[in-house]
Amino acid sequence: MANITVKYFSDCLMRHTTFEMFLPNDPRADQLWGQQDDPCRKRPMKTLFLLHGYTGSAGNYVPEYLSERYNFAVIAPNGENGFWLDGISTGHKYCTLLGEEMLNYVRRTFGLAKSAEDTCILGMSMGGFGALHTGLAYPDHFGRIGAMSSALIVHEVAEMKPGTDNNVANYEYYRECFGDPQRVLESDNNPETLVDKLRTQNKKIPEIYMCCGTEDFLLERNRAFHQFLESRDVPHQYHESGGNHDIQFWNEYTEKIVRWMFA
């Protein structure tokens, strides 16, 4: 497994940024998945964009053994705490960074992620929200979306008032990420709005796999988005099982989602 740190100048962030790239390009001869007759090894390498959560960073959670097993590259960007959205101030375009700039950089430089069929996006918590939002914002670039314990908090943000917080961050933080809270529900920063736009335009919606633990504090928000998708007749998978907002739950479902994406 090759691990490369790539540094380049980002017009979206108005500064240099980095992403971690993991390439299963050195299969071991003593392991089954490394044999020439493995069907995953016979096809072109696919690509997974892997999004970290709030307070996370690029590459702090990478399923290397799954990358090797199913022959896909992992691109792990640095989204800082920007909620993977285009913020209101200069240099905070994290959605455009993912869906256009970095994806095109990876295509141009490494010859990966050439089509939506070969490109998936996965995240947990803030990254789960980012995976849903980015995949819906760029349905021609991402064929499948995996969203674990997603921070689907747009309705909570819409209720926030200046000077308040929610014990995670303050009003000013959410306003920077989501824009004016009073207008967020009808904005493109709301995944529900993106779904409705795609349906109105009769565009293909990427395949979606959602999951959340039954002890997770974000459970009701994930159930609500699942119900929203059902109300719009959007095909998707939604799974709940015992678990909290932690790495144990994400390890369990990362394997299931990756198998669904790449097997």
PDB file of C-alpha atoms in Angstrom:
ATOM      1  CA  MET A   1       0.000   0.000   0.000  1.00  0.00           C
ATOM      2  CA  ALA A   2       1.528   3.264  -1.133  1.00  0.00           C
ATOM      3  CA  ASN A   3       0.727   6.344   0.961  1.00  0.00           C
ATOM      4  CA  ILE A   4       1.378   9.689  -0.731  1.00  0.00           C
ATOM      5  CA  THR A   5       0.872  13.155   0.738  1.00  0.00           C
ATOM      6  CA  VAL A   6       0.033  15.574  -2.062  1.00  0.00           C
ATOM      7  CA  LYS A   7       0.467  19.320  -1.587  1.00  0.00           C
ATOM      8  CA  TYR A   8      -0.874  21.746  -4.186  1.00  0.00           C
ATOM      9  CA  PHE A   9      -2.214  25.279  -4.404  1.00  0.00           C
ATOM     10  CA  SER A  10      -5.982  25.430  -4.050  1.00  0.00           C
ATOM     11  CA  ASP A  11      -7.890  28.288  -5.656  1.00  0.00           C
ATOM     12  CA  CYS A  12     -10.908  27.247  -3.577  1.00  0.00           C
ATOM     13  CA  LEU A  13      -9.020  27.758  -0.315  1.00  0.00           C
ATOM     14  CA  MET A  14      -6.655  30.489  -1.598  1.00  0.00           C
ATOM     15  CA  ARG A  15      -3.648  28.687  -0.153  1.00  0.00           C
ATOM     16  CA  HIS A  16      -1.738  25.437  -0.346  1.00  0.00           C
ATOM     17  CA  THR A  17      -3.585  22.406   0.923  1.00  0.00           C
ATOM     18  CA  THR A  18      -2.813  18.702   1.156  1.00  0.00           C
ATOM     19  CA  PHE A  19      -4.617  15.433   0.725  1.00  0.00           C
ATOM     20  CA  GLU A  20      -3.573  11.884   1.535  1.00  0.00           C
ATOM     21  CA  MET A  21      -3.700   9.307  -1.213  1.00  0.00           C
ATOM     22  CA  PHE A  22      -3.521   5.552  -0.655  1.00  0.00           C
ATOM     23  CA  LEU A  23      -2.830   3.286  -3.624  1.00  0.00           C
ATOM     24  CA  PRO A  24      -3.019  -0.538  -3.450  1.00  0.00           C
ATOM     25  CA  ASN A  25      -0.438  -0.847  -6.206  1.00  0.00           C
ATOM     26  CA  ASP A  26       1.919  -3.313  -4.514  1.00  0.00           C
ATOM     27  CA  PRO A  27      -0.136  -6.493  -3.889  1.00  0.00           C
ATOM     28  CA  ARG A  28       1.619  -9.144  -1.851  1.00  0.00           C
ATOM     29  CA  ALA A  29       2.138 -12.481  -3.558  1.00  0.00           C
ATOM     30  CA  ASP A  30       1.473 -14.383  -0.315  1.00  0.00           C
ATOM     31  CA  GLN A  31      -2.100 -13.103   0.094  1.00  0.00           C
ATOM     32  CA  LEU A  32      -5.151 -14.327  -1.793  1.00  0.00           C
ATOM     33  CA  TRP A  33      -6.312 -10.907  -2.932  1.00  0.00           C
ATOM     34  CA  GLY A  34      -2.906 -10.366  -4.529  1.00  0.00           C
ATOM     35  CA  GLN A  35      -3.234 -13.255  -6.955  1.00  0.00           C
ATOM     36  CA  GLN A  36      -3.651 -12.530 -10.633  1.00  0.00           C
ATOM     37  CA  ASP A  37      -6.973 -14.383 -10.846  1.00  0.00           C
ATOM     38  CA  ASP A  38      -8.675 -12.063  -8.327  1.00  0.00           C
ATOM     39  CA  PRO A  39     -11.444 -10.278 -10.323  1.00  0.00           C
ATOM     40  CA  CYS A  40     -10.887  -7.011  -8.429  1.00  0.00           C
ATOM     41  CA  ARG A  41      -7.263  -7.007  -9.625  1.00  0.00           C
ATOM     42  CA  LYS A  42      -8.255  -7.500 -13.258  1.00  0.00           C
ATOM     43  CA  ARG A  43     -10.343  -4.320 -13.484  1.00  0.00           C
ATOM     44  CA  PRO A  44      -9.115  -0.697 -13.550  1.00  0.00           C
ATOM     45  CA  MET A  45      -8.581   0.838 -10.123  1.00  0.00           C
ATOM     46  CA  LYS A  46     -11.615   2.664  -8.745  1.00  0.00           C
ATOM     47  CA  THR A  47     -11.543   5.687  -6.390  1.00  0.00           C
ATOM     48  CA  LEU A  48     -13.022   6.519  -3.005  1.00  0.00           C
ATOM     49  CA  PHE A  49     -13.096  10.052  -1.613  1.00  0.00           C
ATOM     50  CA  LEU A  50     -13.057   9.621   2.178  1.00  0.00           C
ATOM     51  CA  LEU A  51     -14.244  12.534   4.334  1.00  0.00           C
ATOM     52  CA  HIS A  52     -13.303  13.020   7.980  1.00  0.00           C
ATOM     53  CA  GLY A  53     -15.564  14.353  10.714  1.00  0.00           C
ATOM     54  CA  TYR A  54     -15.566  17.481  12.866  1.00  0.00           C
ATOM     55  CA  THR A  55     -12.124  18.007  14.474  1.00  0.00           C
ATOM     56  CA  GLY A  56     -10.722  15.280  12.198  1.00  0.00           C
ATOM     57  CA  SER A  57      -8.055  15.435   9.525  1.00  0.00           C
ATOM     58  CA  ALA A  58      -7.074  13.751   6.273  1.00  0.00           C
ATOM     59  CA  GLY A  59      -6.074  10.146   6.628  1.00  0.00           C
ATOM     60  CA  ASN A  60      -6.941   9.730  10.303  1.00  0.00           C
ATOM     61  CA  TYR A  61      -9.246   6.871   9.322  1.00  0.00           C
ATOM     62  CA  VAL A  62      -8.401   4.846   6.211  1.00  0.00           C
ATOM     63  CA  PRO A  63      -9.562   1.240   5.566  1.00  0.00           C
ATOM     64  CA  GLU A  64      -6.319   0.129   3.956  1.00  0.00           C
ATOM     65  CA  TYR A  65      -7.089  -3.598   3.955  1.00  0.00           C
ATOM     66  CA  LEU A  66     -10.368  -2.928   2.150  1.00  0.00           C
ATOM     67  CA  SER A  67      -8.602  -0.751  -0.401  1.00  0.00           C
ATOM     68  CA  GLU A  68      -6.268  -3.653  -1.090  1.00  0.00           C
ATOM     69  CA  ARG A  69      -9.050  -6.241  -1.152  1.00  0.00           C
ATOM     70  CA  TYR A  70     -11.283  -4.362  -3.617  1.00  0.00           C
ATOM     71  CA  ASN A  71      -8.603  -2.487  -5.574  1.00  0.00           C
ATOM     72  CA  PHE A  72      -9.597   1.145  -5.066  1.00  0.00           C
ATOM     73  CA  ALA A  73      -7.554   4.257  -4.393  1.00  0.00           C
ATOM     74  CA  VAL A  74      -8.425   6.382  -1.371  1.00  0.00           C
ATOM     75  CA  ILE A  75      -8.342  10.177  -1.580  1.00  0.00           C
ATOM     76  CA  ALA A  76      -8.552  11.702   1.909  1.00  0.00           C
ATOM     77  CA  PRO A  77      -8.846  15.515   1.763  1.00  0.00           C
ATOM     78  CA  ASN A  78      -8.420  18.056   4.542  1.00  0.00           C
ATOM     79  CA  GLY A  79     -11.788  19.698   5.102  1.00  0.00           C
ATOM     80  CA  GLU A  80     -10.853  21.226   8.456  1.00  0.00           C
ATOM     81  CA  ASN A  81     -14.108  22.079  10.276  1.00  0.00           C
ATOM     82  CA  GLY A  82     -15.766  23.560   7.206  1.00  0.00           C
ATOM     83  CA  PHE A  83     -18.641  21.045   7.037  1.00  0.00           C
ATOM     84  CA  TRP A  84     -17.575  20.319   3.446  1.00  0.00           C
ATOM     85  CA  LEU A  85     -19.583  23.338   2.313  1.00  0.00           C
ATOM     86  CA  ASP A  86     -18.729  26.517   0.458  1.00  0.00           C
ATOM     87  CA  GLY A  87     -18.546  28.993   3.348  1.00  0.00           C
ATOM     88  CA  ILE A  88     -19.511  32.626   3.026  1.00  0.00           C
ATOM     89  CA  SER A  89     -15.989  34.059   3.294  1.00  0.00           C
ATOM     90  CA  THR A  90     -13.151  33.918   0.771  1.00  0.00           C
ATOM     91  CA  GLY A  91     -11.077  30.753   0.817  1.00  0.00           C
ATOM     92  CA  HIS A  92     -13.692  28.464   2.374  1.00  0.00           C
ATOM     93  CA  LYS A  93     -15.052  26.640  -0.696  1.00  0.00           C
ATOM     94  CA  TYR A  94     -14.850  23.090   0.614  1.00  0.00           C
ATOM     95  CA  CYS A  95     -17.671  21.704  -1.531  1.00  0.00           C
ATOM     96  CA  THR A  96     -16.198  23.069  -4.756  1.00  0.00           C
ATOM     97  CA  LEU A  97     -12.808  21.830  -3.572  1.00  0.00           C
ATOM     98  CA  LEU A  98     -14.150  18.269  -3.448  1.00  0.00           C
ATOM     99  CA  GLY A  99     -16.576  18.157  -6.317  1.00  0.00           C
ATOM    100  CA  GLU A 100     -14.534  20.070  -8.873  1.00  0.00           C
ATOM    101  CA  GLU A 101     -11.020  21.187  -8.030  1.00  0.00           C
ATOM    102  CA  MET A 102      -9.544  18.182  -6.232  1.00  0.00           C
ATOM    103  CA  LEU A 103     -11.450  15.647  -8.299  1.00  0.00           C
ATOM    104  CA  ASN A 104     -10.159  17.238 -11.515  1.00  0.00           C
ATOM    105  CA  TYR A 105      -6.647  17.422 -10.048  1.00  0.00           C
ATOM    106  CA  VAL A 106      -6.759  13.695  -9.265  1.00  0.00           C
ATOM    107  CA  ARG A 107      -8.058  12.937 -12.754  1.00  0.00           C
ATOM    108  CA  ARG A 108      -5.448  15.094 -14.459  1.00  0.00           C
ATOM    109  CA  THR A 109      -2.464  14.088 -12.340  1.00  0.00           C
ATOM    110  CA  PHE A 110      -3.095  10.435 -11.491  1.00  0.00           C
ATOM    111  CA  GLY A 111      -5.606   9.259 -14.095  1.00  0.00           C
ATOM    112  CA  LEU A 112      -8.135   8.217 -11.425  1.00  0.00           C
ATOM    113  CA  ALA A 113     -11.833   8.987 -10.858  1.00  0.00           C
ATOM    114  CA  LYS A 114     -12.481   9.317 -14.578  1.00  0.00           C
ATOM    115  CA  SER A 115     -16.207   8.592 -14.336  1.00  0.00           C
ATOM    116  CA  ALA A 116     -19.010   8.576 -11.796  1.00  0.00           C
ATOM    117  CA  GLU A 117     -19.246   4.800 -12.118  1.00  0.00           C
ATOM    118  CA  ASP A 118     -15.658   4.499 -10.880  1.00  0.00           C
ATOM    119  CA  THR A 119     -15.872   7.184  -8.171  1.00  0.00           C
ATOM    120  CA  CYS A 120     -17.564   6.976  -4.764  1.00  0.00           C
ATOM    121  CA  ILE A 121     -17.664   9.196  -1.699  1.00  0.00           C
ATOM    122  CA  LEU A 122     -17.881   8.128   1.957  1.00  0.00           C
ATOM    123  CA  GLY A 123     -17.779   9.939   5.296  1.00  0.00           C
ATOM    124  CA  MET A 124     -18.765   9.791   8.926  1.00  0.00           C
ATOM    125  CA  SER A 125     -20.461  12.445  11.086  1.00  0.00           C
ATOM    126  CA  MET A 126     -19.599  15.824   9.506  1.00  0.00           C
ATOM    127  CA  GLY A 127     -18.068  13.772   6.704  1.00  0.00           C
ATOM    128  CA  GLY A 128     -21.315  11.840   6.313  1.00  0.00           C
ATOM    129  CA  PHE A 129     -23.126  15.110   5.757  1.00  0.00           C
ATOM    130  CA  GLY A 130     -20.369  16.135   3.351  1.00  0.00           C
ATOM    131  CA  ALA A 131     -20.639  12.892   1.403  1.00  0.00           C
ATOM    132  CA  LEU A 132     -24.382  13.298   0.973  1.00  0.00           C
ATOM    133  CA  HIS A 133     -24.186  16.986   0.128  1.00  0.00           C
ATOM    134  CA  THR A 134     -21.235  16.733  -2.266  1.00  0.00           C
ATOM    135  CA  GLY A 135     -22.572  13.633  -3.990  1.00  0.00           C
ATOM    136  CA  LEU A 136     -25.934  15.327  -4.531  1.00  0.00           C
ATOM    137  CA  ALA A 137     -24.292  18.583  -5.628  1.00  0.00           C
ATOM    138  CA  TYR A 138     -22.157  16.712  -8.200  1.00  0.00           C
ATOM    139  CA  PRO A 139     -24.213  13.702  -9.298  1.00  0.00           C
ATOM    140  CA  ASP A 140     -22.252  13.454 -12.556  1.00  0.00           C
ATOM    141  CA  HIS A 141     -19.008  12.986 -10.603  1.00  0.00           C
ATOM    142  CA  PHE A 142     -19.958  10.482  -7.878  1.00  0.00           C
ATOM    143  CA  GLY A 143     -21.846   7.276  -8.561  1.00  0.00           C
ATOM    144  CA  ARG A 144     -22.359   6.085  -4.984  1.00  0.00           C
ATOM    145  CA  ILE A 145     -22.605   7.815  -1.603  1.00  0.00           C
ATOM    146  CA  GLY A 146     -21.890   6.245   1.783  1.00  0.00           C
ATOM    147  CA  ALA A 147     -23.012   8.255   4.811  1.00  0.00           C
ATOM    148  CA  MET A 148     -22.358   7.023   8.346  1.00  0.00           C
ATOM    149  CA  SER A 149     -23.809   8.745  11.442  1.00  0.00           C
ATOM    150  CA  SER A 150     -24.329  11.850   9.331  1.00  0.00           C
ATOM    151  CA  ALA A 151     -24.488  15.287  10.956  1.00  0.00           C
ATOM    152  CA  LEU A 152     -27.709  16.228   9.166  1.00  0.00           C
ATOM    153  CA  ILE A 153     -28.221  19.342  11.268  1.00  0.00           C
ATOM    154  CA  VAL A 154     -29.601  21.880   8.774  1.00  0.00           C
ATOM    155  CA  HIS A 155     -32.954  22.088  10.557  1.00  0.00           C
ATOM    156  CA  GLU A 156     -31.187  22.749  13.855  1.00  0.00           C
ATOM    157  CA  VAL A 157     -29.001  25.397  12.205  1.00  0.00           C
ATOM    158  CA  ALA A 158     -32.127  27.045  10.800  1.00  0.00           C
ATOM    159  CA  GLU A 159     -33.387  27.615  14.350  1.00  0.00           C
ATOM    160  CA  MET A 160     -30.187  29.218  15.661  1.00  0.00           C
ATOM    161  CA  LYS A 161     -30.123  32.875  16.717  1.00  0.00           C
ATOM    162  CA  PRO A 162     -27.176  35.274  17.041  1.00  0.00           C
ATOM    163  CA  GLY A 163     -25.323  34.825  20.310  1.00  0.00           C
ATOM    164  CA  THR A 164     -26.382  31.189  20.788  1.00  0.00           C
ATOM    165  CA  ASP A 165     -24.494  27.902  20.543  1.00  0.00           C
ATOM    166  CA  ASN A 166     -25.232  24.176  20.812  1.00  0.00           C
ATOM    167  CA  ASN A 167     -22.250  23.033  22.909  1.00  0.00           C
ATOM    168  CA  VAL A 168     -20.377  22.066  19.735  1.00  0.00           C
ATOM    169  CA  ALA A 169     -19.905  25.471  18.092  1.00  0.00           C
ATOM    170  CA  ASN A 170     -21.416  28.941  18.161  1.00  0.00           C
ATOM    171  CA  TYR A 171     -23.816  30.765  15.864  1.00  0.00           C
ATOM    172  CA  GLU A 172     -21.006  32.498  13.959  1.00  0.00           C
ATOM    173  CA  TYR A 173     -19.422  29.158  13.068  1.00  0.00           C
ATOM    174  CA  TYR A 174     -22.643  27.760  11.629  1.00  0.00           C
ATOM    175  CA  ARG A 175     -23.355  30.988   9.769  1.00  0.00           C
ATOM    176  CA  GLU A 176     -19.883  30.839   8.177  1.00  0.00           C
ATOM    177  CA  CYS A 177     -20.413  27.234   7.054  1.00  0.00           C
ATOM    178  CA  PHE A 178     -24.105  27.218   6.112  1.00  0.00           C
ATOM    179  CA  GLY A 179     -24.821  30.868   5.330  1.00  0.00           C
ATOM    180  CA  ASP A 180     -27.735  32.808   6.806  1.00  0.00           C
ATOM    181  CA  PRO A 181     -29.546  30.320   9.100  1.00  0.00           C
ATOM    182  CA  GLN A 182     -32.899  31.878   8.226  1.00  0.00           C
ATOM    183  CA  ARG A 183     -32.356  30.889   4.590  1.00  0.00           C
ATOM    184  CA  VAL A 184     -30.485  27.612   4.928  1.00  0.00           C
ATOM    185  CA  LEU A 185     -33.455  25.300   4.377  1.00  0.00           C
ATOM    186  CA  GLU A 186     -34.137  26.612   0.887  1.00  0.00           C
ATOM    187  CA  SER A 187     -30.445  26.954   0.025  1.00  0.00           C
ATOM    188  CA  ASP A 188     -28.209  24.501  -1.815  1.00  0.00           C
ATOM    189  CA  ASN A 189     -26.470  23.827   1.520  1.00  0.00           C
ATOM    190  CA  ASN A 190     -29.502  21.715   2.431  1.00  0.00           C
ATOM    191  CA  PRO A 191     -29.283  18.184   0.948  1.00  0.00           C
ATOM    192  CA  GLU A 192     -33.081  18.094   0.797  1.00  0.00           C
ATOM    193  CA  THR A 193     -33.056  21.076  -1.564  1.00  0.00           C
ATOM    194  CA  LEU A 194     -30.512  19.336  -3.787  1.00  0.00           C
ATOM    195  CA  VAL A 195     -32.664  16.195  -3.955  1.00  0.00           C
ATOM    196  CA  ASP A 196     -35.711  18.211  -4.976  1.00  0.00           C
ATOM    197  CA  LYS A 197     -33.717  20.061  -7.643  1.00  0.00           C
ATOM    198  CA  LEU A 198     -32.387  16.826  -9.130  1.00  0.00           C
ATOM    199  CA  ARG A 199     -35.895  15.366  -9.226  1.00  0.00           C
ATOM    200  CA  THR A 200     -37.311  18.511 -10.836  1.00  0.00           C
ATOM    201  CA  GLN A 201     -34.550  18.454 -13.457  1.00  0.00           C
ATOM    202  CA  ASN A 202     -35.082  14.708 -13.985  1.00  0.00           C
ATOM    203  CA  LYS A 203     -31.407  14.056 -13.267  1.00  0.00           C
ATOM    204  CA  LYS A 204     -29.987  10.828 -11.938  1.00  0.00           C
ATOM    205  CA  ILE A 205     -29.477  10.744  -8.167  1.00  0.00           C
ATOM    206  CA  PRO A 206     -26.400   8.805  -6.992  1.00  0.00           C
ATOM    207  CA  GLU A 207     -27.030   5.573  -5.122  1.00  0.00           C
ATOM    208  CA  ILE A 208     -27.127   6.170  -1.363  1.00  0.00           C
ATOM    209  CA  TYR A 209     -26.273   3.974   1.614  1.00  0.00           C
ATOM    210  CA  MET A 210     -26.996   5.506   5.048  1.00  0.00           C
ATOM    211  CA  CYS A 211     -26.469   4.045   8.511  1.00  0.00           C
ATOM    212  CA  CYS A 212     -26.623   5.190  12.119  1.00  0.00           C
ATOM    213  CA  GLY A 213     -26.277   3.584  15.543  1.00  0.00           C
ATOM    214  CA  THR A 214     -29.341   3.278  17.738  1.00  0.00           C
ATOM    215  CA  GLU A 215     -27.484   4.970  20.605  1.00  0.00           C
ATOM    216  CA  ASP A 216     -26.137   7.786  18.418  1.00  0.00           C
ATOM    217  CA  PHE A 217     -27.177  11.346  19.307  1.00  0.00           C
ATOM    218  CA  LEU A 218     -27.715  11.966  15.560  1.00  0.00           C
ATOM    219  CA  LEU A 219     -30.132   9.065  15.134  1.00  0.00           C
ATOM    220  CA  GLU A 220     -33.341  11.094  14.806  1.00  0.00           C
ATOM    221  CA  ARG A 221     -31.784  13.400  12.223  1.00  0.00           C
ATOM    222  CA  ASN A 222     -30.723  10.415  10.130  1.00  0.00           C
ATOM    223  CA  ARG A 223     -34.175   8.888  10.438  1.00  0.00           C
ATOM    224  CA  ALA A 224     -35.695  12.180   9.315  1.00  0.00           C
ATOM    225  CA  PHE A 225     -33.555  12.306   6.159  1.00  0.00           C
ATOM    226  CA  HIS A 226     -34.324   8.659   5.439  1.00  0.00           C
ATOM    227  CA  GLN A 227     -38.033   9.501   5.714  1.00  0.00           C
ATOM    228  CA  PHE A 228     -37.527  12.516   3.461  1.00  0.00           C
ATOM    229  CA  LEU A 229     -35.927  10.313   0.796  1.00  0.00           C
ATOM    230  CA  GLU A 230     -38.805   7.871   1.097  1.00  0.00           C
ATOM    231  CA  SER A 231     -41.304  10.704   0.677  1.00  0.00           C
ATOM    232  CA  ARG A 232     -39.570  11.628  -2.595  1.00  0.00           C
ATOM    233  CA  ASP A 233     -39.367   8.011  -3.795  1.00  0.00           C
ATOM    234  CA  VAL A 234     -35.568   8.198  -3.904  1.00  0.00           C
ATOM    235  CA  PRO A 235     -34.112   4.653  -3.856  1.00  0.00           C
ATOM    236  CA  HIS A 236     -31.598   4.229  -1.048  1.00  0.00           C
ATOM    237  CA  GLN A 237     -30.471   1.895   1.702  1.00  0.00           C
ATOM    238  CA  TYR A 238     -30.923   2.861   5.331  1.00  0.00           C
ATOM    239  CA  HIS A 239     -29.608   0.740   8.204  1.00  0.00           C
ATOM    240  CA  GLU A 240     -29.713   0.981  11.985  1.00  0.00           C
ATOM    241  CA  SER A 241     -28.059  -1.295  14.503  1.00  0.00           C
ATOM    242  CA  GLY A 242     -26.741  -1.140  18.029  1.00  0.00           C
ATOM    243  CA  GLY A 243     -23.934   1.357  18.283  1.00  0.00           C
ATOM    244  CA  ASN A 244     -22.826   4.835  19.202  1.00  0.00           C
ATOM    245  CA  HIS A 245     -21.074   7.724  17.476  1.00  0.00           C
ATOM    246  CA  ASP A 246     -17.704   5.994  17.475  1.00  0.00           C
ATOM    247  CA  ILE A 247     -15.057   4.119  15.543  1.00  0.00           C
ATOM    248  CA  GLN A 248     -16.434   0.714  16.463  1.00  0.00           C
ATOM    249  CA  PHE A 249     -19.679   1.425  14.626  1.00  0.00           C
ATOM    250  CA  TRP A 250     -17.879   3.018  11.661  1.00  0.00           C
ATOM    251  CA  ASN A 251     -15.495   0.083  11.311  1.00  0.00           C
ATOM    252  CA  GLU A 252     -18.464  -2.283  11.099  1.00  0.00           C
ATOM    253  CA  TYR A 253     -20.256  -0.291   8.423  1.00  0.00           C
ATOM    254  CA  THR A 254     -17.236   0.823   6.442  1.00  0.00           C
ATOM    255  CA  GLU A 255     -16.702  -2.797   5.455  1.00  0.00           C
ATOM    256  CA  LYS A 256     -20.374  -3.200   4.485  1.00  0.00           C
ATOM    257  CA  ILE A 257     -20.455   0.034   2.491  1.00  0.00           C
ATOM    258  CA  VAL A 258     -17.170  -0.596   0.704  1.00  0.00           C
ATOM    259  CA  ARG A 259     -18.374  -4.049  -0.294  1.00  0.00           C
ATOM    260  CA  TRP A 260     -21.591  -2.463  -1.628  1.00  0.00           C
ATOM    261  CA  MET A 261     -19.570   0.141  -3.542  1.00  0.00           C
ATOM    262  CA  PHE A 262     -16.776  -1.949  -5.016  1.00  0.00           C
ATOM    263  CA  ALA A 263     -17.388  -5.708  -4.774  1.00  0.00           C
TER     264      ALA A 263
END
